Short mmCIF file of C-alpha atoms in Angstrom, two decimals:
data_model
loop_
_atom_site.label_atom_id
_atom_site.label_comp_id
_atom_site.label_asym_id
_atom_site.label_seq_id
_atom_site.Cartn_x
_atom_site.Cartn_y
_atom_site.Cartn_z
CA MET A 414 88.41 -146.64 42.64
CA GLU A 415 86.51 -144.38 40.23
CA SER A 416 83.64 -146.15 38.49
CA PHE A 417 83.37 -146.09 34.70
CA TYR A 418 80.19 -148.15 34.74
CA THR A 419 77.15 -146.86 32.94
CA ASP A 420 73.49 -147.72 33.30
CA LYS A 421 72.84 -149.30 29.91
CA GLN A 422 69.06 -149.02 30.18
CA GLN A 423 69.46 -145.31 30.87
CA VAL A 424 71.74 -145.04 27.83
CA ARG A 425 69.01 -146.60 25.69
CA ARG A 426 66.29 -144.35 27.12
CA SER A 427 68.40 -141.21 26.63
CA PHE A 428 69.01 -141.90 22.95
CA GLU A 429 65.42 -143.02 22.35
CA ARG A 430 64.21 -139.65 23.66
CA SER A 431 66.74 -137.57 21.73
CA ALA A 432 66.45 -139.31 18.33
CA ALA A 433 64.02 -136.86 16.69
CA GLY A 434 66.19 -133.79 17.34
CA TYR A 435 69.59 -135.46 17.38
CA ASP A 436 70.81 -134.28 13.98
CA ASN A 437 70.23 -130.62 14.86
CA ALA A 438 72.77 -130.79 17.70
CA ALA A 439 75.21 -133.48 16.52
CA VAL A 440 77.78 -131.09 15.00
CA LEU A 441 80.73 -132.65 16.81
CA GLN A 442 79.58 -136.19 16.01
CA ARG A 443 79.49 -135.42 12.28
CA GLU A 444 82.88 -133.72 12.42
CA VAL A 445 84.48 -136.73 14.13
CA ALA A 446 82.94 -139.10 11.56
CA ASP A 447 84.30 -136.90 8.76
CA ARG A 448 87.78 -137.09 10.27
CA MET A 449 87.47 -140.86 10.50
CA PHE A 450 86.62 -141.01 6.80
CA GLU A 451 89.80 -139.06 6.07
CA ARG A 452 91.72 -141.80 7.87
CA LEU A 453 89.80 -144.50 6.01
CA GLU A 454 90.91 -142.98 2.70
CA LEU A 455 94.45 -144.14 3.53
CA VAL A 456 93.42 -147.79 3.94
CA LYS A 457 93.24 -150.26 1.07
CA LEU A 458 90.18 -152.39 1.68
CA ALA A 459 87.43 -154.00 -0.41
CA PRO A 460 84.80 -155.33 2.01
CA THR A 461 81.75 -157.29 0.97
CA ARG A 462 80.02 -156.99 4.36
CA MET A 463 80.53 -154.24 6.92
CA LEU A 464 79.07 -153.07 10.23
CA ASP A 465 78.33 -149.55 11.45
CA ALA A 466 78.34 -150.25 15.20
CA GLY A 467 76.37 -147.55 16.98
CA SER A 468 75.01 -146.14 13.74
CA GLY A 469 72.69 -143.59 15.37
CA THR A 470 70.64 -141.64 12.84
CA GLY A 471 72.65 -143.03 9.93
CA TYR A 472 75.17 -140.30 9.10
CA ALA A 473 77.98 -142.69 8.10
CA GLY A 474 75.84 -145.15 6.15
CA PRO A 475 75.55 -143.31 2.81
CA ARG A 476 79.28 -142.61 2.71
CA LEU A 477 80.21 -146.18 3.57
CA ARG A 478 77.88 -147.48 0.84
CA ALA A 479 79.23 -144.94 -1.66
CA ARG A 480 82.83 -145.85 -0.91
CA TYR A 481 82.27 -149.61 -1.00
CA LYS A 482 79.64 -150.02 -3.70
CA ASP A 483 79.71 -153.82 -3.71
CA ALA A 484 79.42 -154.18 0.07
CA ARG A 485 76.38 -154.80 2.23
CA LEU A 486 76.06 -152.74 5.40
CA VAL A 487 74.62 -153.63 8.80
CA GLU A 488 73.54 -150.51 10.70
CA LEU A 489 73.28 -151.47 14.36
CA ASP A 490 72.22 -149.34 17.32
CA LEU A 491 70.94 -149.84 20.86
CA ALA A 492 68.11 -147.31 20.36
CA LEU A 493 65.31 -148.28 17.97
CA SER A 494 64.23 -144.64 17.52
CA MET A 495 67.66 -143.78 16.13
CA LEU A 496 67.33 -146.50 13.49
CA GLN A 497 63.83 -145.31 12.63
CA VAL A 498 65.12 -141.77 12.03
CA ALA A 499 67.84 -143.20 9.78
CA ALA A 500 65.28 -145.23 7.82
CA GLY A 501 63.10 -142.16 7.42
CA LYS A 502 65.86 -140.38 5.53
CA LEU A 503 65.57 -142.84 2.65
CA GLY A 504 63.35 -141.93 -0.29
CA LEU A 505 60.58 -144.28 -1.44
CA LEU A 506 62.60 -145.84 -4.26
CA GLU A 507 65.56 -146.29 -1.94
CA ARG A 508 63.35 -148.09 0.57
CA VAL A 509 61.96 -150.39 -2.10
CA PHE A 510 65.21 -151.18 -3.88
CA GLN A 511 67.73 -150.77 -1.08
CA LYS A 512 69.15 -154.29 -0.83
CA ARG A 513 72.52 -153.30 0.53
CA SER A 514 71.61 -152.47 4.13
CA TRP A 515 70.10 -154.10 7.16
CA GLN A 516 69.09 -152.28 10.34
CA VAL A 517 69.48 -154.12 13.62
CA CYS A 518 68.54 -152.94 17.12
CA ALA A 519 71.00 -154.68 19.44
CA ASP A 520 73.72 -154.34 22.07
CA LEU A 521 77.29 -153.88 20.84
CA GLU A 522 78.50 -156.10 23.68
CA ALA A 523 76.37 -159.01 22.38
CA LEU A 524 76.30 -158.73 18.58
CA PRO A 525 73.67 -160.93 16.87
CA LEU A 526 76.08 -161.59 14.00
CA ALA A 527 77.93 -164.70 12.86
CA ASP A 528 81.60 -165.32 13.53
CA ASN A 529 83.97 -164.26 10.75
CA SER A 530 81.20 -162.56 8.77
CA LEU A 531 82.53 -159.02 8.16
CA GLU A 532 85.57 -157.36 6.62
CA LEU A 533 85.02 -153.92 8.20
CA VAL A 534 83.68 -152.79 11.56
CA TRP A 535 83.16 -149.02 11.79
CA SER A 536 82.17 -147.40 15.09
CA SER A 537 82.09 -143.63 15.57
CA LEU A 538 81.60 -142.28 19.10
CA ALA A 539 79.69 -145.27 20.43
CA ILE A 540 81.94 -147.43 22.59
CA GLN A 541 82.28 -144.75 25.28
CA TRP A 542 78.74 -145.66 26.37
CA LEU A 543 79.72 -149.27 27.09
CA ASN A 544 80.98 -150.76 30.33
CA GLU A 545 83.77 -153.03 29.15
CA PRO A 546 86.00 -152.20 26.17
CA ASP A 547 87.43 -155.71 26.42
CA THR A 548 83.96 -157.16 25.85
CA VAL A 549 83.05 -155.04 22.83
CA PHE A 550 86.48 -155.48 21.24
CA ARG A 551 86.19 -159.26 21.65
CA GLU A 552 82.81 -159.07 19.91
CA PHE A 553 84.25 -156.98 17.08
CA HIS A 554 87.13 -159.46 16.77
CA ARG A 555 84.69 -162.39 16.70
CA VAL A 556 82.55 -161.06 13.84
CA LEU A 557 85.48 -159.87 11.72
CA LYS A 558 87.08 -162.15 9.18
CA PRO A 559 90.85 -162.64 9.31
CA ASP A 560 92.53 -159.54 7.85
CA GLY A 561 89.38 -157.56 8.66
CA LEU A 562 89.63 -153.97 9.89
CA LEU A 563 88.20 -152.27 12.98
CA MET A 564 88.08 -148.46 12.84
CA PHE A 565 86.58 -146.53 15.74
CA SER A 566 86.49 -143.30 17.72
CA SER A 567 85.63 -142.62 21.34
CA PHE A 568 85.96 -139.96 24.01
CA GLY A 569 88.94 -139.76 26.35
CA PRO A 570 89.10 -138.75 30.04
CA ASP A 571 89.58 -135.01 29.45
CA THR A 572 86.21 -134.77 27.71
CA LEU A 573 84.04 -132.07 29.34
CA ILE A 574 86.77 -131.49 31.92
CA GLU A 575 85.49 -127.95 32.50
CA LEU A 576 81.95 -129.10 33.26
CA ARG A 577 83.23 -131.88 35.50
CA GLY A 578 85.34 -129.42 37.47
CA ALA A 579 82.43 -127.02 37.87
CA PHE A 580 80.19 -129.71 39.35
CA ALA A 581 83.02 -130.89 41.60
CA GLU A 582 82.56 -127.58 43.43
CA VAL A 583 79.09 -128.80 44.43
CA ASP A 584 79.55 -132.42 45.53
CA ALA A 585 81.59 -135.57 44.90
CA LYS A 586 78.95 -137.32 42.77
CA PRO A 587 79.80 -137.98 39.09
CA HIS A 588 77.82 -135.39 37.11
CA VAL A 589 79.72 -136.07 33.88
CA ASN A 590 80.31 -139.50 32.38
CA ARG A 591 83.79 -140.98 32.82
CA PHE A 592 85.76 -141.96 29.73
CA ILE A 593 88.60 -144.43 29.24
CA ASP A 594 92.17 -143.45 28.42
CA MET A 595 93.56 -143.97 24.91
CA HIS A 596 96.33 -146.27 26.15
CA ASP A 597 93.86 -148.49 28.01
CA LEU A 598 91.81 -148.81 24.83
CA GLY A 599 94.95 -149.80 22.93
CA ASP A 600 95.72 -152.46 25.55
CA ALA A 601 92.15 -153.75 25.31
CA LEU A 602 92.53 -154.13 21.54
CA SER A 603 95.63 -156.26 22.01
CA HIS A 604 93.96 -158.36 24.72
CA ALA A 605 91.04 -159.00 22.35
CA GLY A 606 93.40 -160.42 19.73
CA PHE A 607 93.83 -157.49 17.35
CA SER A 608 97.20 -156.80 15.79
CA ALA A 609 99.03 -153.56 15.01
CA PRO A 610 96.65 -151.24 16.89
CA VAL A 611 97.15 -147.59 15.99
CA MET A 612 95.85 -144.96 18.42
CA ASP A 613 95.87 -141.19 18.29
CA MET A 614 94.05 -138.34 20.00
CA GLU A 615 93.08 -134.73 19.47
CA LYS A 616 91.19 -132.17 21.50
CA ILE A 617 88.29 -130.28 19.98
CA VAL A 618 86.97 -127.28 21.90
CA LEU A 619 83.41 -126.05 21.43
CA THR A 620 82.35 -122.72 22.92
CA TYR A 621 79.10 -121.62 24.52
CA SER A 622 77.55 -118.42 25.78
CA ASP A 623 76.67 -120.02 29.11
CA MET A 624 76.68 -123.32 30.97
CA LYS A 625 72.99 -123.98 30.32
CA SER A 626 73.59 -123.85 26.56
CA ALA A 627 76.31 -126.48 26.84
CA MET A 628 74.03 -128.73 28.87
CA ARG A 629 71.15 -128.26 26.39
CA ASP A 630 73.40 -129.48 23.59
CA LEU A 631 74.37 -132.54 25.62
CA LYS A 632 70.72 -133.30 26.33
CA ALA A 633 69.80 -132.87 22.65
CA ILE A 634 72.24 -135.58 21.56
CA GLY A 635 71.26 -137.96 24.36
CA ALA A 636 74.53 -137.47 26.23
CA HIS A 637 73.01 -137.49 29.69
CA ASN A 638 74.96 -138.51 32.77
CA VAL A 639 74.49 -142.29 32.78
CA ALA A 640 77.15 -143.21 35.36
CA VAL A 641 75.93 -145.85 37.82
CA GLY A 642 76.92 -143.63 40.77
CA ARG A 643 75.28 -140.50 39.38
CA ARG A 644 73.25 -138.12 41.50
CA ARG A 645 69.54 -139.01 41.45
CA GLY A 646 66.92 -136.32 41.14
CA LEU A 647 67.20 -132.66 40.27
CA MET A 648 69.99 -130.46 41.57
CA GLY A 649 68.88 -127.57 43.74
CA LYS A 650 68.98 -124.02 42.39
CA ALA A 651 71.68 -122.87 44.82
CA ALA A 652 73.90 -125.87 44.01
CA PHE A 653 73.52 -125.29 40.27
CA GLN A 654 74.40 -121.63 40.69
CA ARG A 655 77.62 -122.63 42.49
CA ALA A 656 78.52 -124.86 39.54
CA GLU A 657 77.75 -122.01 37.12
CA ALA A 658 79.97 -119.65 39.11
CA ALA A 659 82.84 -122.14 38.97
CA TYR A 660 82.41 -122.55 35.19
CA GLU A 661 82.33 -118.77 34.71
CA LYS A 662 85.93 -118.54 35.91
CA LEU A 663 86.93 -120.24 32.63
CA ARG A 664 85.29 -117.67 30.37
CA ARG A 665 87.63 -116.39 27.67
CA GLU A 666 86.80 -113.82 24.98
CA GLY A 667 83.18 -113.90 26.05
CA LYS A 668 82.74 -117.68 25.66
CA LEU A 669 82.85 -120.76 27.88
CA PRO A 670 84.92 -123.72 26.60
CA ALA A 671 83.77 -127.34 26.40
CA THR A 672 86.69 -129.63 25.61
CA TYR A 673 86.26 -133.00 23.91
CA GLU A 674 89.19 -135.41 23.92
CA VAL A 675 88.58 -137.49 20.80
CA VAL A 676 90.37 -140.83 20.58
CA TYR A 677 90.80 -142.56 17.21
CA GLY A 678 91.88 -146.15 16.74
CA HIS A 679 92.17 -148.85 14.14
CA ALA A 680 93.46 -152.39 14.21
CA TRP A 681 93.39 -155.58 12.16
CA LYS A 682 92.24 -159.07 12.97
CA PRO A 683 95.28 -161.18 12.11
CA ALA A 684 95.08 -164.32 10.01
CA PRO A 685 95.49 -167.46 12.14
CA LYS A 686 99.00 -168.78 12.43
CA LEU A 687 99.73 -172.27 11.17
CA GLY A 688 101.56 -174.42 13.68
CA PHE A 689 101.58 -177.33 16.10
CA ALA A 690 100.72 -177.53 19.78
CA ASP A 691 104.41 -177.75 20.71
CA GLY A 692 105.09 -174.38 19.08
CA ARG A 693 106.56 -175.61 15.80
CA GLN A 694 105.46 -173.48 12.86
CA VAL A 695 104.26 -174.57 9.44
CA ILE A 696 106.08 -172.86 6.58
CA GLU A 697 104.23 -173.09 3.28
CA PHE A 698 106.50 -173.85 0.33
CA ARG A 699 105.31 -173.51 -3.23
CA PRO A 700 107.62 -174.53 -6.09
CA ARG A 701 108.24 -171.79 -8.60
CA ALA A 702 106.27 -172.30 -11.78
CA LYS A 703 108.45 -173.26 -14.75
#
Protein backbone atom coordinates (compact mmCIF):
# COMPACT_ATOMS: atom_id res chain seq x y z
CA MET A 1 0.00 0.00 0.00
CA GLU A 2 1.30 3.47 -0.90
CA SER A 3 2.28 5.52 2.14
CA PHE A 4 0.85 9.00 2.64
CA TYR A 5 2.77 9.50 5.87
CA THR A 6 4.94 12.54 6.26
CA ASP A 7 7.81 13.27 8.60
CA LYS A 8 6.30 16.06 10.68
CA GLN A 9 9.63 17.24 12.06
CA GLN A 10 10.91 17.56 8.50
CA VAL A 11 7.78 19.53 7.60
CA ARG A 12 8.54 21.95 10.44
CA ARG A 13 12.20 22.29 9.46
CA SER A 14 11.34 22.89 5.80
CA PHE A 15 8.97 25.74 6.57
CA GLU A 16 11.28 27.22 9.21
CA ARG A 17 14.04 27.46 6.59
CA SER A 18 11.82 28.89 3.85
CA ALA A 19 9.95 31.51 5.92
CA ALA A 20 12.09 34.54 4.99
CA GLY A 21 11.66 34.08 1.23
CA TYR A 22 8.28 32.36 1.22
CA ASP A 23 6.19 35.29 0.02
CA ASN A 24 8.34 35.77 -3.08
CA ALA A 25 7.43 32.30 -4.37
CA ALA A 26 3.95 31.71 -2.92
CA VAL A 27 2.00 32.84 -6.00
CA LEU A 28 -0.18 29.74 -6.11
CA GLN A 29 -0.82 29.83 -2.36
CA ARG A 30 -2.13 33.40 -2.57
CA GLU A 31 -4.28 32.57 -5.59
CA VAL A 32 -5.89 29.61 -3.82
CA ALA A 33 -6.58 31.75 -0.73
CA ASP A 34 -8.18 34.40 -2.97
CA ARG A 35 -10.45 31.78 -4.50
CA MET A 36 -11.41 30.58 -1.04
CA PHE A 37 -12.40 34.13 -0.10
CA GLU A 38 -14.67 34.22 -3.15
CA ARG A 39 -16.42 31.15 -1.76
CA LEU A 40 -16.60 32.70 1.70
CA GLU A 41 -18.45 35.69 0.24
CA LEU A 42 -21.41 33.37 -0.37
CA VAL A 43 -21.66 32.31 3.28
CA LYS A 44 -23.64 34.21 5.89
CA LEU A 45 -21.59 34.13 9.07
CA ALA A 46 -20.81 36.49 11.95
CA PRO A 47 -18.03 34.89 14.01
CA THR A 48 -16.66 36.34 17.22
CA ARG A 49 -13.63 34.01 17.31
CA MET A 50 -11.95 32.36 14.35
CA LEU A 51 -8.88 30.27 13.56
CA ASP A 52 -6.49 30.46 10.62
CA ALA A 53 -5.09 26.92 10.81
CA GLY A 54 -1.73 26.81 9.06
CA SER A 55 -1.55 30.59 8.77
CA GLY A 56 1.99 30.69 7.33
CA THR A 57 3.24 34.24 6.79
CA GLY A 58 -0.20 35.71 7.48
CA TYR A 59 -1.68 36.35 4.04
CA ALA A 60 -5.28 35.55 5.04
CA GLY A 61 -5.24 37.32 8.40
CA PRO A 62 -5.83 40.94 7.27
CA ARG A 63 -8.71 39.91 5.02
CA LEU A 64 -10.35 37.78 7.70
CA ARG A 65 -10.09 40.66 10.19
CA ALA A 66 -11.42 43.14 7.62
CA ARG A 67 -14.38 40.93 6.77
CA TYR A 68 -15.27 40.13 10.37
CA LYS A 69 -14.44 43.34 12.20
CA ASP A 70 -15.83 42.22 15.56
CA ALA A 71 -14.05 38.86 15.57
CA ARG A 72 -10.80 37.83 17.21
CA LEU A 73 -8.42 35.72 15.15
CA VAL A 74 -6.03 32.95 16.19
CA GLU A 75 -3.21 32.54 13.66
CA LEU A 76 -1.71 29.10 14.21
CA ASP A 77 1.22 27.46 12.44
CA LEU A 78 3.67 24.63 13.03
CA ALA A 79 6.67 26.80 12.09
CA LEU A 80 7.59 29.64 14.45
CA SER A 81 9.55 31.47 11.74
CA MET A 82 6.41 31.74 9.63
CA LEU A 83 4.56 33.42 12.50
CA GLN A 84 7.49 35.77 13.07
CA VAL A 85 7.39 36.87 9.43
CA ALA A 86 3.65 37.50 9.76
CA ALA A 87 4.19 39.55 12.92
CA GLY A 88 6.89 41.57 11.19
CA LYS A 89 4.39 42.79 8.61
CA LEU A 90 2.50 44.75 11.26
CA GLY A 91 3.35 48.40 11.76
CA LEU A 92 4.31 49.73 15.21
CA LEU A 93 0.85 51.07 16.03
CA GLU A 94 -0.73 47.83 14.86
CA ARG A 95 1.57 45.86 17.15
CA VAL A 96 0.74 48.07 20.12
CA PHE A 97 -3.01 48.27 19.60
CA GLN A 98 -3.71 45.00 17.80
CA LYS A 99 -6.01 43.25 20.29
CA ARG A 100 -7.84 41.15 17.76
CA SER A 101 -5.21 38.50 17.01
CA TRP A 102 -3.19 35.87 18.78
CA GLN A 103 -0.31 33.93 17.24
CA VAL A 104 0.18 30.33 18.33
CA CYS A 105 2.92 27.90 17.28
CA ALA A 106 1.31 24.46 17.48
CA ASP A 107 0.34 21.27 15.69
CA LEU A 108 -3.00 21.22 13.85
CA GLU A 109 -3.51 17.63 14.97
CA ALA A 110 -3.35 18.70 18.65
CA LEU A 111 -4.87 22.18 18.86
CA PRO A 112 -4.23 24.00 22.18
CA LEU A 113 -7.72 25.50 22.04
CA ALA A 114 -10.84 24.96 24.12
CA ASP A 115 -13.79 22.89 22.99
CA ASN A 116 -16.61 24.83 21.32
CA SER A 117 -14.60 28.06 21.25
CA LEU A 118 -14.73 29.16 17.58
CA GLU A 119 -17.34 29.93 14.95
CA LEU A 120 -14.99 29.72 11.94
CA VAL A 121 -11.99 27.53 11.14
CA TRP A 122 -10.14 28.61 7.99
CA SER A 123 -7.30 26.49 6.59
CA SER A 124 -5.70 27.18 3.21
CA LEU A 125 -3.26 24.60 1.82
CA ALA A 126 -2.14 23.23 5.17
CA ILE A 127 -3.80 19.89 5.86
CA GLN A 128 -1.95 18.15 3.01
CA TRP A 129 1.13 18.18 5.26
CA LEU A 130 -0.62 16.14 7.95
CA ASN A 131 -0.75 12.38 8.36
CA GLU A 132 -4.37 11.78 9.29
CA PRO A 133 -7.24 13.89 7.91
CA ASP A 134 -9.54 12.14 10.38
CA THR A 135 -7.43 13.46 13.27
CA VAL A 136 -7.28 17.08 12.12
CA PHE A 137 -10.97 17.15 11.19
CA ARG A 138 -11.86 15.80 14.64
CA GLU A 139 -9.78 18.60 16.15
CA PHE A 140 -11.49 21.21 13.98
CA HIS A 141 -14.87 19.75 14.97
CA ARG A 142 -13.91 19.82 18.66
CA VAL A 143 -12.95 23.51 18.74
CA LEU A 144 -15.89 24.71 16.64
CA LYS A 145 -19.13 25.74 18.26
CA PRO A 146 -22.36 24.14 17.02
CA ASP A 147 -23.31 25.74 13.69
CA GLY A 148 -19.65 26.72 13.22
CA LEU A 149 -18.06 26.57 9.76
CA LEU A 150 -14.92 24.82 8.52
CA MET A 151 -13.54 26.09 5.21
CA PHE A 152 -10.34 24.60 3.81
CA SER A 153 -8.26 23.80 0.74
CA SER A 154 -5.72 21.09 0.10
CA PHE A 155 -3.87 19.36 -2.72
CA GLY A 156 -5.23 16.29 -4.48
CA PRO A 157 -3.38 13.25 -5.88
CA ASP A 158 -2.72 14.68 -9.35
CA THR A 159 -0.63 17.49 -7.88
CA LEU A 160 2.83 17.58 -9.53
CA ILE A 161 1.92 14.50 -11.54
CA GLU A 162 4.48 15.46 -14.20
CA LEU A 163 7.33 15.70 -11.70
CA ARG A 164 6.29 12.45 -10.05
CA GLY A 165 6.28 10.67 -13.39
CA ALA A 166 9.70 12.03 -14.30
CA PHE A 167 11.27 10.74 -11.09
CA ALA A 168 9.51 7.39 -11.54
CA GLU A 169 11.86 6.88 -14.50
CA VAL A 170 14.74 6.86 -12.01
CA ASP A 171 13.57 4.67 -9.11
CA ALA A 172 10.51 3.61 -7.12
CA LYS A 173 11.13 5.92 -4.16
CA PRO A 174 8.57 8.71 -3.52
CA HIS A 175 10.24 11.92 -4.73
CA VAL A 176 7.00 13.92 -4.59
CA ASN A 177 4.65 14.06 -1.62
CA ARG A 178 1.45 12.01 -1.88
CA PHE A 179 -1.88 13.77 -1.52
CA ILE A 180 -5.31 12.49 -0.50
CA ASP A 181 -8.28 12.24 -2.86
CA MET A 182 -11.16 14.72 -2.60
CA HIS A 183 -13.70 11.97 -1.92
CA ASP A 184 -11.62 10.55 0.93
CA LEU A 185 -11.44 14.01 2.49
CA GLY A 186 -15.22 14.30 2.22
CA ASP A 187 -15.63 10.93 3.94
CA ALA A 188 -13.24 12.03 6.69
CA LEU A 189 -15.35 15.14 7.30
CA SER A 190 -18.45 13.00 7.78
CA HIS A 191 -16.61 10.58 10.07
CA ALA A 192 -15.47 13.54 12.20
CA GLY A 193 -19.08 14.62 12.73
CA PHE A 194 -19.46 17.43 10.20
CA SER A 195 -22.69 17.83 8.29
CA ALA A 196 -23.41 18.81 4.68
CA PRO A 197 -19.80 18.65 3.45
CA VAL A 198 -19.34 20.33 0.07
CA MET A 199 -16.26 19.39 -1.97
CA ASP A 200 -15.02 20.59 -5.33
CA MET A 201 -11.76 20.54 -7.26
CA GLU A 202 -9.93 22.40 -9.99
CA LYS A 203 -6.58 22.00 -11.68
CA ILE A 204 -4.19 24.93 -11.91
CA VAL A 205 -1.21 24.55 -14.22
CA LEU A 206 1.96 26.59 -13.70
CA THR A 207 4.65 26.60 -16.37
CA TYR A 208 8.43 26.65 -16.11
CA SER A 209 11.39 27.01 -18.43
CA ASP A 210 13.03 23.89 -16.99
CA MET A 211 12.69 21.28 -14.27
CA LYS A 212 15.22 22.97 -11.99
CA SER A 213 13.11 26.14 -11.93
CA ALA A 214 10.06 24.16 -10.82
CA MET A 215 12.05 22.52 -8.05
CA ARG A 216 13.50 25.87 -6.92
CA ASP A 217 9.98 27.22 -6.49
CA LEU A 218 9.01 24.18 -4.43
CA LYS A 219 12.06 24.63 -2.23
CA ALA A 220 11.35 28.35 -1.79
CA ILE A 221 7.89 27.67 -0.32
CA GLY A 222 9.12 24.83 1.92
CA ALA A 223 7.42 22.16 -0.17
CA HIS A 224 10.19 19.61 0.11
CA ASN A 225 9.59 15.89 -0.20
CA VAL A 226 8.66 14.95 3.38
CA ALA A 227 7.28 11.45 2.74
CA VAL A 228 8.45 8.93 5.33
CA GLY A 229 9.72 6.60 2.59
CA ARG A 230 11.55 9.32 0.68
CA ARG A 231 15.01 8.84 -0.80
CA ARG A 232 17.73 9.94 1.63
CA GLY A 233 20.70 11.92 0.42
CA LEU A 234 21.36 13.66 -2.86
CA MET A 235 20.40 12.14 -6.19
CA GLY A 236 23.30 11.45 -8.53
CA LYS A 237 23.86 13.64 -11.58
CA ALA A 238 23.10 10.85 -14.07
CA ALA A 239 19.86 9.92 -12.29
CA PHE A 240 18.72 13.55 -12.20
CA GLN A 241 19.46 13.92 -15.90
CA ARG A 242 17.25 10.90 -16.63
CA ALA A 243 14.42 12.56 -14.70
CA GLU A 244 14.99 15.81 -16.62
CA ALA A 245 14.86 13.94 -19.92
CA ALA A 246 11.55 12.32 -18.95
CA TYR A 247 10.09 15.72 -17.96
CA GLU A 248 11.28 17.27 -21.24
CA LYS A 249 8.91 14.99 -23.17
CA LEU A 250 6.04 17.06 -21.71
CA ARG A 251 7.30 20.40 -23.03
CA ARG A 252 4.62 22.34 -24.88
CA GLU A 253 5.01 25.78 -26.49
CA GLY A 254 8.44 26.08 -24.96
CA LYS A 255 7.31 25.49 -21.35
CA LEU A 256 7.13 22.58 -18.92
CA PRO A 257 3.82 22.14 -17.04
CA ALA A 258 3.41 21.67 -13.29
CA THR A 259 -0.15 20.68 -12.43
CA TYR A 260 -1.73 21.37 -9.05
CA GLU A 261 -5.00 19.62 -8.19
CA VAL A 262 -6.59 22.01 -5.71
CA VAL A 263 -9.34 20.60 -3.50
CA TYR A 264 -11.79 22.95 -1.75
CA GLY A 265 -14.15 21.95 1.02
CA HIS A 266 -16.48 23.38 3.60
CA ALA A 267 -18.76 21.83 6.18
CA TRP A 268 -20.73 22.75 9.29
CA LYS A 269 -20.64 21.43 12.81
CA PRO A 270 -24.27 20.51 13.45
CA ALA A 271 -26.12 21.54 16.58
CA PRO A 272 -26.63 18.59 18.96
CA LYS A 273 -29.86 16.71 18.55
CA LEU A 274 -32.23 16.56 21.48
CA GLY A 275 -33.39 13.06 22.31
CA PHE A 276 -33.36 10.06 24.62
CA ALA A 277 -31.08 7.03 24.75
CA ASP A 278 -33.80 4.83 23.21
CA GLY A 279 -33.90 7.01 20.10
CA ARG A 280 -37.00 9.06 20.93
CA GLN A 281 -36.64 12.68 19.85
CA VAL A 282 -37.55 15.83 21.75
CA ILE A 283 -39.71 18.23 19.75
CA GLU A 284 -39.73 21.74 21.14
CA PHE A 285 -43.18 23.34 21.16
CA ARG A 286 -43.64 27.03 21.79
CA PRO A 287 -47.18 28.47 22.02
CA ARG A 288 -47.84 31.27 19.59
CA ALA A 289 -47.80 34.65 21.28
CA LYS A 290 -51.25 36.24 21.52
